[in-house]
PDB file of C-alpha atoms in Angstrom:
ATOM      1  CA  UNK A   1     118.326 340.677  87.373  1.00 92.00           C
ATOM      2  CA  UNK A   2     116.344 343.161  89.432  1.00 96.00           C
ATOM      3  CA  UNK A   3     113.634 344.754  87.321  1.00 96.00           C
ATOM      4  CA  UNK A   4     112.779 348.371  88.088  1.00 97.00           C
ATOM      5  CA  UNK A   5     109.275 349.475  87.126  1.00 98.00           C
ATOM      6  CA  UNK A   6     108.354 353.148  87.081  1.00 98.00           C
ATOM      7  CA  UNK A   7     104.873 354.602  87.063  1.00 95.00           C
ATOM      8  CA  UNK A   8     103.236 356.357  85.484  1.00 96.00           C
ATOM      9  CA  UNK A   9     104.973 356.392  82.123  1.00 97.00           C
ATOM     10  CA  UNK A  10     103.832 359.992  81.631  1.00 97.00           C
ATOM     11  CA  UNK A  11     102.671 362.431  84.276  1.00 97.00           C
ATOM     12  CA  UNK A  12     100.992 365.722  83.390  1.00 96.00           C
ATOM     13  CA  UNK A  13     101.207 368.361  86.110  1.00 95.00           C
ATOM     14  CA  UNK A  14     100.751 372.122  86.188  1.00 95.00           C
ATOM     15  CA  UNK A  15     103.611 374.410  87.265  1.00 94.00           C
ATOM     16  CA  UNK A  16     103.501 375.075  90.986  1.00 95.00           C
ATOM     17  CA  UNK A  17     101.778 371.782  91.715  1.00 96.00           C
ATOM     18  CA  UNK A  18     103.217 368.686  93.353  1.00 97.00           C
ATOM     19  CA  UNK A  19     104.453 365.716  91.348  1.00 97.00           C
ATOM     20  CA  UNK A  20     104.805 362.202  92.718  1.00 98.00           C
ATOM     21  CA  UNK A  21     106.734 359.585  90.731  1.00 98.00           C
ATOM     22  CA  UNK A  22     106.943 355.921  91.689  1.00 98.00           C
ATOM     23  CA  UNK A  23     109.565 353.241  91.256  1.00 98.00           C
ATOM     24  CA  UNK A  24     109.118 349.605  92.209  1.00 98.00           C
ATOM     25  CA  UNK A  25     111.824 346.946  92.418  1.00 98.00           C
ATOM     26  CA  UNK A  26     111.151 343.292  91.646  1.00 97.00           C
ATOM     27  CA  UNK A  27     112.983 342.384  94.868  1.00 97.00           C
ATOM     28  CA  UNK A  28     114.268 344.341  97.808  1.00 97.00           C
ATOM     29  CA  UNK A  29     117.063 346.804  97.100  1.00 96.00           C
ATOM     30  CA  UNK A  30     117.122 348.145 100.658  1.00 96.00           C
ATOM     31  CA  UNK A  31     117.811 351.890 100.326  1.00 95.00           C
ATOM     32  CA  UNK A  32     120.242 351.401  97.461  1.00 95.00           C
ATOM     33  CA  UNK A  33     118.336 353.506  94.971  1.00 97.00           C
ATOM     34  CA  UNK A  34     119.163 356.613  92.984  1.00 97.00           C
ATOM     35  CA  UNK A  35     117.054 359.020  90.933  1.00 98.00           C
ATOM     36  CA  UNK A  36     118.186 360.898  87.829  1.00 98.00           C
ATOM     37  CA  UNK A  37     116.718 363.716  85.779  1.00 98.00           C
ATOM     38  CA  UNK A  38     117.236 363.824  82.020  1.00 95.00           C
ATOM     39  CA  UNK A  39     116.286 366.742  79.807  1.00 95.00           C
ATOM     40  CA  UNK A  40     116.098 366.423  76.013  1.00 91.00           C
ATOM     41  CA  UNK A  41     119.518 366.167  74.436  1.00 89.00           C
ATOM     42  CA  UNK A  42     121.260 366.115  77.806  1.00 92.00           C
ATOM     43  CA  UNK A  43     122.929 363.514  79.979  1.00 92.00           C
ATOM     44  CA  UNK A  44     121.189 362.256  83.101  1.00 94.00           C
ATOM     45  CA  UNK A  45     121.840 364.239  86.267  1.00 97.00           C
ATOM     46  CA  UNK A  46     121.942 362.654  89.699  1.00 97.00           C
ATOM     47  CA  UNK A  47     119.198 363.960  91.970  1.00 98.00           C
ATOM     48  CA  UNK A  48     118.889 361.507  94.853  1.00 97.00           C
ATOM     49  CA  UNK A  49     120.963 358.632  96.216  1.00 96.00           C
ATOM     50  CA  UNK A  50     120.441 356.335  99.154  1.00 94.00           C
ATOM     51  CA  UNK A  51     116.731 356.644  98.328  1.00 97.00           C
ATOM     52  CA  UNK A  52     116.422 359.977 100.138  1.00 97.00           C
ATOM     53  CA  UNK A  53     119.678 361.967 100.106  1.00 96.00           C
ATOM     54  CA  UNK A  54     119.782 364.894  97.723  1.00 97.00           C
ATOM     55  CA  UNK A  55     122.908 365.170  95.611  1.00 96.00           C
ATOM     56  CA  UNK A  56     125.021 368.300  95.762  1.00 95.00           C
ATOM     57  CA  UNK A  57     123.244 371.344  94.387  1.00 96.00           C
ATOM     58  CA  UNK A  58     119.821 369.725  94.076  1.00 97.00           C
ATOM     59  CA  UNK A  59     117.000 372.020  95.262  1.00 97.00           C
ATOM     60  CA  UNK A  60     115.081 371.124  98.380  1.00 97.00           C
ATOM     61  CA  UNK A  61     111.841 370.787  96.401  1.00 97.00           C
ATOM     62  CA  UNK A  62     113.135 367.368  95.298  1.00 98.00           C
ATOM     63  CA  UNK A  63     112.705 364.631  97.872  1.00 98.00           C
ATOM     64  CA  UNK A  64     112.973 360.870  97.817  1.00 98.00           C
ATOM     65  CA  UNK A  65     111.483 358.257 100.072  1.00 98.00           C
ATOM     66  CA  UNK A  66     110.992 354.528 100.378  1.00 98.00           C
ATOM     67  CA  UNK A  67     112.957 351.380 101.002  1.00 97.00           C
ATOM     68  CA  UNK A  68     112.784 347.744 100.066  1.00 97.00           C
ATOM     69  CA  UNK A  69     110.755 347.587  96.871  1.00 98.00           C
ATOM     70  CA  UNK A  70     108.717 350.801  96.832  1.00 98.00           C
ATOM     71  CA  UNK A  71     110.189 354.244  96.215  1.00 98.00           C
ATOM     72  CA  UNK A  72     108.856 357.712  95.526  1.00 98.00           C
ATOM     73  CA  UNK A  73     110.341 360.875  94.081  1.00 98.00           C
ATOM     74  CA  UNK A  74     108.370 363.981  95.003  1.00 98.00           C
ATOM     75  CA  UNK A  75     108.789 367.417  93.507  1.00 97.00           C
ATOM     76  CA  UNK A  76     106.949 369.755  95.833  1.00 93.00           C
ATOM     77  CA  UNK A  77     106.271 372.759  93.590  1.00 92.00           C
ATOM     78  CA  UNK A  78     107.058 372.226  89.957  1.00 95.00           C
ATOM     79  CA  UNK A  79     109.209 374.763  88.182  1.00 95.00           C
ATOM     80  CA  UNK A  80     109.435 375.039  84.409  1.00 93.00           C
ATOM     81  CA  UNK A  81     112.918 373.534  84.453  1.00 95.00           C
ATOM     82  CA  UNK A  82     111.660 370.384  86.190  1.00 96.00           C
ATOM     83  CA  UNK A  83     109.792 369.037  83.171  1.00 93.00           C
ATOM     84  CA  UNK A  84     111.975 366.168  82.045  1.00 96.00           C
ATOM     85  CA  UNK A  85     112.288 362.397  82.168  1.00 96.00           C
ATOM     86  CA  UNK A  86     113.122 360.812  85.508  1.00 98.00           C
ATOM     87  CA  UNK A  87     114.836 357.450  85.991  1.00 98.00           C
ATOM     88  CA  UNK A  88     115.392 355.322  89.050  1.00 98.00           C
ATOM     89  CA  UNK A  89     118.416 353.023  89.365  1.00 98.00           C
ATOM     90  CA  UNK A  90     119.171 350.288  91.849  1.00 97.00           C
ATOM     91  CA  UNK A  91     122.696 349.528  93.015  1.00 95.00           C
ATOM     92  CA  UNK A  92     121.907 346.930  95.666  1.00 94.00           C
ATOM     93  CA  UNK A  93     122.726 344.143  93.250  1.00 89.00           C
ATOM     94  CA  UNK A  94     125.925 345.664  91.883  1.00 87.00           C
ATOM     95  CA  UNK A  95     127.456 345.339  89.417  1.00 89.00           C
ATOM     96  CA  UNK A  96     124.171 344.266  87.819  1.00 90.00           C
ATOM     97  CA  UNK A  97     122.908 347.851  87.836  1.00 94.00           C
ATOM     98  CA  UNK A  98     119.434 348.339  86.431  1.00 96.00           C
ATOM     99  CA  UNK A  99     117.342 351.360  85.588  1.00 97.00           C
ATOM    100  CA  UNK A 100     113.629 351.913  85.340  1.00 97.00           C
ATOM    101  CA  UNK A 101     112.102 352.718  81.981  1.00 96.00           C
ATOM    102  CA  UNK A 102     111.524 356.335  83.007  1.00 97.00           C
ATOM    103  CA  UNK A 103     108.653 358.679  83.801  1.00 97.00           C
ATOM    104  CA  UNK A 104     108.133 361.659  81.535  1.00 97.00           C
ATOM    105  CA  UNK A 105     106.961 364.669  83.495  1.00 97.00           C
ATOM    106  CA  UNK A 106     105.140 367.033  81.183  1.00 95.00           C
ATOM    107  CA  UNK A 107     103.391 370.355  81.526  1.00 90.00           C
ATOM    108  CA  UNK A 108      99.632 370.124  81.932  1.00 88.00           C
TER     109      UNK A 108
ATOM    110  CA  UNK B   1     135.262 370.369  88.610  1.00 94.00           C
ATOM    111  CA  UNK B   2     134.745 366.849  87.320  1.00 96.00           C
ATOM    112  CA  UNK B   3     134.042 366.481  83.613  1.00 97.00           C
ATOM    113  CA  UNK B   4     133.874 363.510  81.253  1.00 98.00           C
ATOM    114  CA  UNK B   5     133.688 363.487  77.477  1.00 98.00           C
ATOM    115  CA  UNK B   6     133.013 360.555  75.163  1.00 98.00           C
ATOM    116  CA  UNK B   7     134.529 360.245  71.717  1.00 98.00           C
ATOM    117  CA  UNK B   8     134.364 357.718  68.940  1.00 97.00           C
ATOM    118  CA  UNK B   9     132.819 357.024  65.560  1.00 98.00           C
ATOM    119  CA  UNK B  10     129.302 358.220  64.867  1.00 98.00           C
ATOM    120  CA  UNK B  11     128.676 355.418  62.390  1.00 98.00           C
ATOM    121  CA  UNK B  12     129.800 351.801  62.375  1.00 98.00           C
ATOM    122  CA  UNK B  13     128.831 348.935  60.105  1.00 98.00           C
ATOM    123  CA  UNK B  14     127.250 345.717  61.313  1.00 97.00           C
ATOM    124  CA  UNK B  15     129.807 343.143  62.533  1.00 97.00           C
ATOM    125  CA  UNK B  16     132.429 345.843  63.101  1.00 98.00           C
ATOM    126  CA  UNK B  17     134.059 346.585  66.439  1.00 98.00           C
ATOM    127  CA  UNK B  18     133.215 349.832  68.194  1.00 98.00           C
ATOM    128  CA  UNK B  19     135.881 351.637  70.193  1.00 98.00           C
ATOM    129  CA  UNK B  20     134.855 354.497  72.447  1.00 98.00           C
ATOM    130  CA  UNK B  21     137.075 356.684  74.592  1.00 98.00           C
ATOM    131  CA  UNK B  22     136.084 358.534  77.746  1.00 98.00           C
ATOM    132  CA  UNK B  23     138.448 361.391  78.583  1.00 98.00           C
ATOM    133  CA  UNK B  24     137.963 362.848  82.016  1.00 98.00           C
ATOM    134  CA  UNK B  25     139.339 365.557  84.274  1.00 97.00           C
ATOM    135  CA  UNK B  26     138.957 366.594  87.883  1.00 96.00           C
ATOM    136  CA  UNK B  27     139.790 363.206  89.362  1.00 96.00           C
ATOM    137  CA  UNK B  28     142.277 360.381  88.950  1.00 96.00           C
ATOM    138  CA  UNK B  29     141.501 356.739  88.345  1.00 96.00           C
ATOM    139  CA  UNK B  30     144.522 355.870  90.440  1.00 95.00           C
ATOM    140  CA  UNK B  31     142.765 357.290  93.508  1.00 93.00           C
ATOM    141  CA  UNK B  32     141.232 354.670  95.763  1.00 93.00           C
ATOM    142  CA  UNK B  33     137.479 354.480  95.327  1.00 92.00           C
ATOM    143  CA  UNK B  34     137.287 355.992  91.868  1.00 95.00           C
ATOM    144  CA  UNK B  35     135.554 354.198  89.014  1.00 96.00           C
ATOM    145  CA  UNK B  36     134.357 354.934  85.500  1.00 98.00           C
ATOM    146  CA  UNK B  37     131.382 353.237  83.940  1.00 98.00           C
ATOM    147  CA  UNK B  38     129.745 353.060  80.512  1.00 98.00           C
ATOM    148  CA  UNK B  39     125.984 353.259  80.075  1.00 98.00           C
ATOM    149  CA  UNK B  40     123.979 353.410  76.848  1.00 97.00           C
ATOM    150  CA  UNK B  41     120.559 354.629  75.803  1.00 95.00           C
ATOM    151  CA  UNK B  42     118.873 353.604  72.539  1.00 95.00           C
ATOM    152  CA  UNK B  43     116.851 356.423  70.975  1.00 93.00           C
ATOM    153  CA  UNK B  44     113.705 357.017  73.013  1.00 89.00           C
ATOM    154  CA  UNK B  45     114.460 354.154  75.365  1.00 91.00           C
ATOM    155  CA  UNK B  46     115.779 353.561  78.834  1.00 90.00           C
ATOM    156  CA  UNK B  47     119.308 353.434  80.173  1.00 94.00           C
ATOM    157  CA  UNK B  48     121.362 350.243  80.152  1.00 97.00           C
ATOM    158  CA  UNK B  49     124.528 349.745  82.176  1.00 97.00           C
ATOM    159  CA  UNK B  50     127.397 348.190  80.227  1.00 98.00           C
ATOM    160  CA  UNK B  51     130.704 348.069  82.092  1.00 98.00           C
ATOM    161  CA  UNK B  52     132.766 349.496  84.925  1.00 97.00           C
ATOM    162  CA  UNK B  53     136.450 349.747  85.750  1.00 97.00           C
ATOM    163  CA  UNK B  54     137.801 350.753  89.123  1.00 95.00           C
ATOM    164  CA  UNK B  55     140.985 352.270  90.513  1.00 95.00           C
ATOM    165  CA  UNK B  56     142.388 348.809  91.176  1.00 94.00           C
ATOM    166  CA  UNK B  57     141.802 347.763  87.549  1.00 96.00           C
ATOM    167  CA  UNK B  58     138.942 345.474  88.507  1.00 96.00           C
ATOM    168  CA  UNK B  59     136.460 345.201  85.668  1.00 97.00           C
ATOM    169  CA  UNK B  60     132.752 344.399  85.680  1.00 96.00           C
ATOM    170  CA  UNK B  61     130.461 343.764  82.732  1.00 97.00           C
ATOM    171  CA  UNK B  62     126.794 343.483  81.925  1.00 96.00           C
ATOM    172  CA  UNK B  63     125.952 339.782  82.011  1.00 95.00           C
ATOM    173  CA  UNK B  64     124.084 339.967  78.707  1.00 95.00           C
ATOM    174  CA  UNK B  65     126.907 341.729  76.864  1.00 97.00           C
ATOM    175  CA  UNK B  66     130.050 340.543  78.587  1.00 96.00           C
ATOM    176  CA  UNK B  67     131.251 338.383  75.717  1.00 97.00           C
ATOM    177  CA  UNK B  68     131.340 341.463  73.470  1.00 98.00           C
ATOM    178  CA  UNK B  69     132.734 344.102  75.834  1.00 98.00           C
ATOM    179  CA  UNK B  70     136.207 345.065  76.981  1.00 98.00           C
ATOM    180  CA  UNK B  71     136.930 348.005  79.254  1.00 98.00           C
ATOM    181  CA  UNK B  72     140.410 349.357  79.965  1.00 98.00           C
ATOM    182  CA  UNK B  73     142.036 352.427  81.401  1.00 97.00           C
ATOM    183  CA  UNK B  74     145.072 354.598  80.769  1.00 97.00           C
ATOM    184  CA  UNK B  75     145.610 356.404  84.039  1.00 96.00           C
ATOM    185  CA  UNK B  76     148.374 358.613  82.660  1.00 95.00           C
ATOM    186  CA  UNK B  77     146.040 359.956  79.981  1.00 97.00           C
ATOM    187  CA  UNK B  78     142.916 360.074  82.177  1.00 97.00           C
ATOM    188  CA  UNK B  79     141.088 357.867  79.707  1.00 98.00           C
ATOM    189  CA  UNK B  80     138.865 354.829  79.772  1.00 98.00           C
ATOM    190  CA  UNK B  81     138.264 352.842  76.601  1.00 98.00           C
ATOM    191  CA  UNK B  82     135.322 350.578  75.825  1.00 98.00           C
ATOM    192  CA  UNK B  83     135.316 348.168  72.919  1.00 98.00           C
ATOM    193  CA  UNK B  84     132.223 346.348  71.738  1.00 98.00           C
ATOM    194  CA  UNK B  85     132.566 343.658  69.114  1.00 98.00           C
ATOM    195  CA  UNK B  86     130.161 342.410  66.478  1.00 98.00           C
ATOM    196  CA  UNK B  87     128.035 345.547  66.359  1.00 98.00           C
ATOM    197  CA  UNK B  88     124.405 345.222  65.278  1.00 98.00           C
ATOM    198  CA  UNK B  89     121.733 347.815  64.431  1.00 97.00           C
ATOM    199  CA  UNK B  90     120.128 347.157  67.827  1.00 97.00           C
ATOM    200  CA  UNK B  91     123.292 348.604  69.379  1.00 98.00           C
ATOM    201  CA  UNK B  92     122.412 352.017  67.969  1.00 98.00           C
ATOM    202  CA  UNK B  93     122.384 354.257  71.023  1.00 98.00           C
ATOM    203  CA  UNK B  94     123.887 357.197  72.814  1.00 97.00           C
ATOM    204  CA  UNK B  95     126.820 355.923  74.829  1.00 98.00           C
ATOM    205  CA  UNK B  96     127.653 357.696  78.079  1.00 98.00           C
ATOM    206  CA  UNK B  97     130.555 357.422  80.455  1.00 98.00           C
ATOM    207  CA  UNK B  98     130.093 358.386  84.076  1.00 98.00           C
ATOM    208  CA  UNK B  99     132.109 358.498  87.260  1.00 97.00           C
ATOM    209  CA  UNK B 100     131.333 356.415  90.298  1.00 94.00           C
ATOM    210  CA  UNK B 101     132.886 356.754  93.738  1.00 90.00           C
ATOM    211  CA  UNK B 102     132.903 353.716  95.972  1.00 89.00           C
ATOM    212  CA  UNK B 103     131.500 354.465  99.417  1.00 83.00           C
ATOM    213  CA  UNK B 104     131.596 352.077 102.364  1.00 79.00           C
ATOM    214  CA  UNK B 105     132.595 349.304  99.993  1.00 78.00           C
ATOM    215  CA  UNK B 106     129.549 349.884  97.812  1.00 83.00           C
ATOM    216  CA  UNK B 107     129.755 350.520  94.090  1.00 85.00           C
ATOM    217  CA  UNK B 108     126.736 352.726  93.800  1.00 91.00           C
ATOM    218  CA  UNK B 109     125.479 355.660  91.670  1.00 94.00           C
ATOM    219  CA  UNK B 110     126.780 357.518  88.646  1.00 96.00           C
ATOM    220  CA  UNK B 111     127.790 361.148  88.967  1.00 95.00           C
ATOM    221  CA  UNK B 112     128.549 363.068  86.888  1.00 97.00           C
ATOM    222  CA  UNK B 113     127.924 361.861  83.353  1.00 97.00           C
ATOM    223  CA  UNK B 114     129.524 362.873  80.101  1.00 97.00           C
ATOM    224  CA  UNK B 115     127.415 364.480  77.362  1.00 96.00           C
ATOM    225  CA  UNK B 116     127.177 361.199  75.468  1.00 97.00           C
ATOM    226  CA  UNK B 117     128.014 360.195  71.921  1.00 97.00           C
ATOM    227  CA  UNK B 118     125.470 358.827  69.458  1.00 97.00           C
ATOM    228  CA  UNK B 119     126.587 355.702  67.651  1.00 98.00           C
ATOM    229  CA  UNK B 120     124.543 354.477  64.704  1.00 98.00           C
ATOM    230  CA  UNK B 121     125.004 350.959  63.398  1.00 98.00           C
ATOM    231  CA  UNK B 122     124.075 350.737  59.756  1.00 97.00           C
ATOM    232  CA  UNK B 123     125.450 349.393  56.515  1.00 95.00           C
TER     233      UNK B 123
END
């Protein structure tokens, strides 16, 4: 099983600032990585797939980068609606899909 | 517009079998490349993939849970059913169904997701 490790567990950032979230895979997943946003009481929403491609309707302030074992989700200028929990998911080793444990992005 | 909605019991007793139904619209599971998956999330914890069924009726299961899971589809009703046997309190979670579209032969990401249904396992 590929273990996905996200850091930090909690990130405190002020609105308007930049947020950088990390995801590390225990072995290479190439670019087969997705990012999701989950707000309290809601289902996860796809943000990024293929490590760097924004899903339909996702604002340009969200960007993904990385390949192999190291990945980053960057939110360039935080809006109030961006404070949520973010998960990464690998699909290189399908169907043994695995998710990270999440990073909670909170208002500083 | 693609939507999915989970339904099933909110409370099950230990050792019982859980049956959940995902009813979807906006796509057909008879269309090549379409899949539906189940994913769960214990309260305050991370997401765990459970099972997937594709347009060709191929089925895939989590290695750790495969002996307890069965996934099936009713294309005419636009439904996917997941059964999980021998329920335990550790199975308490919100259960989500989600669509997946195969691209270039790759079974990949989940989009969109249903709202989820909370299942509590308790006597």
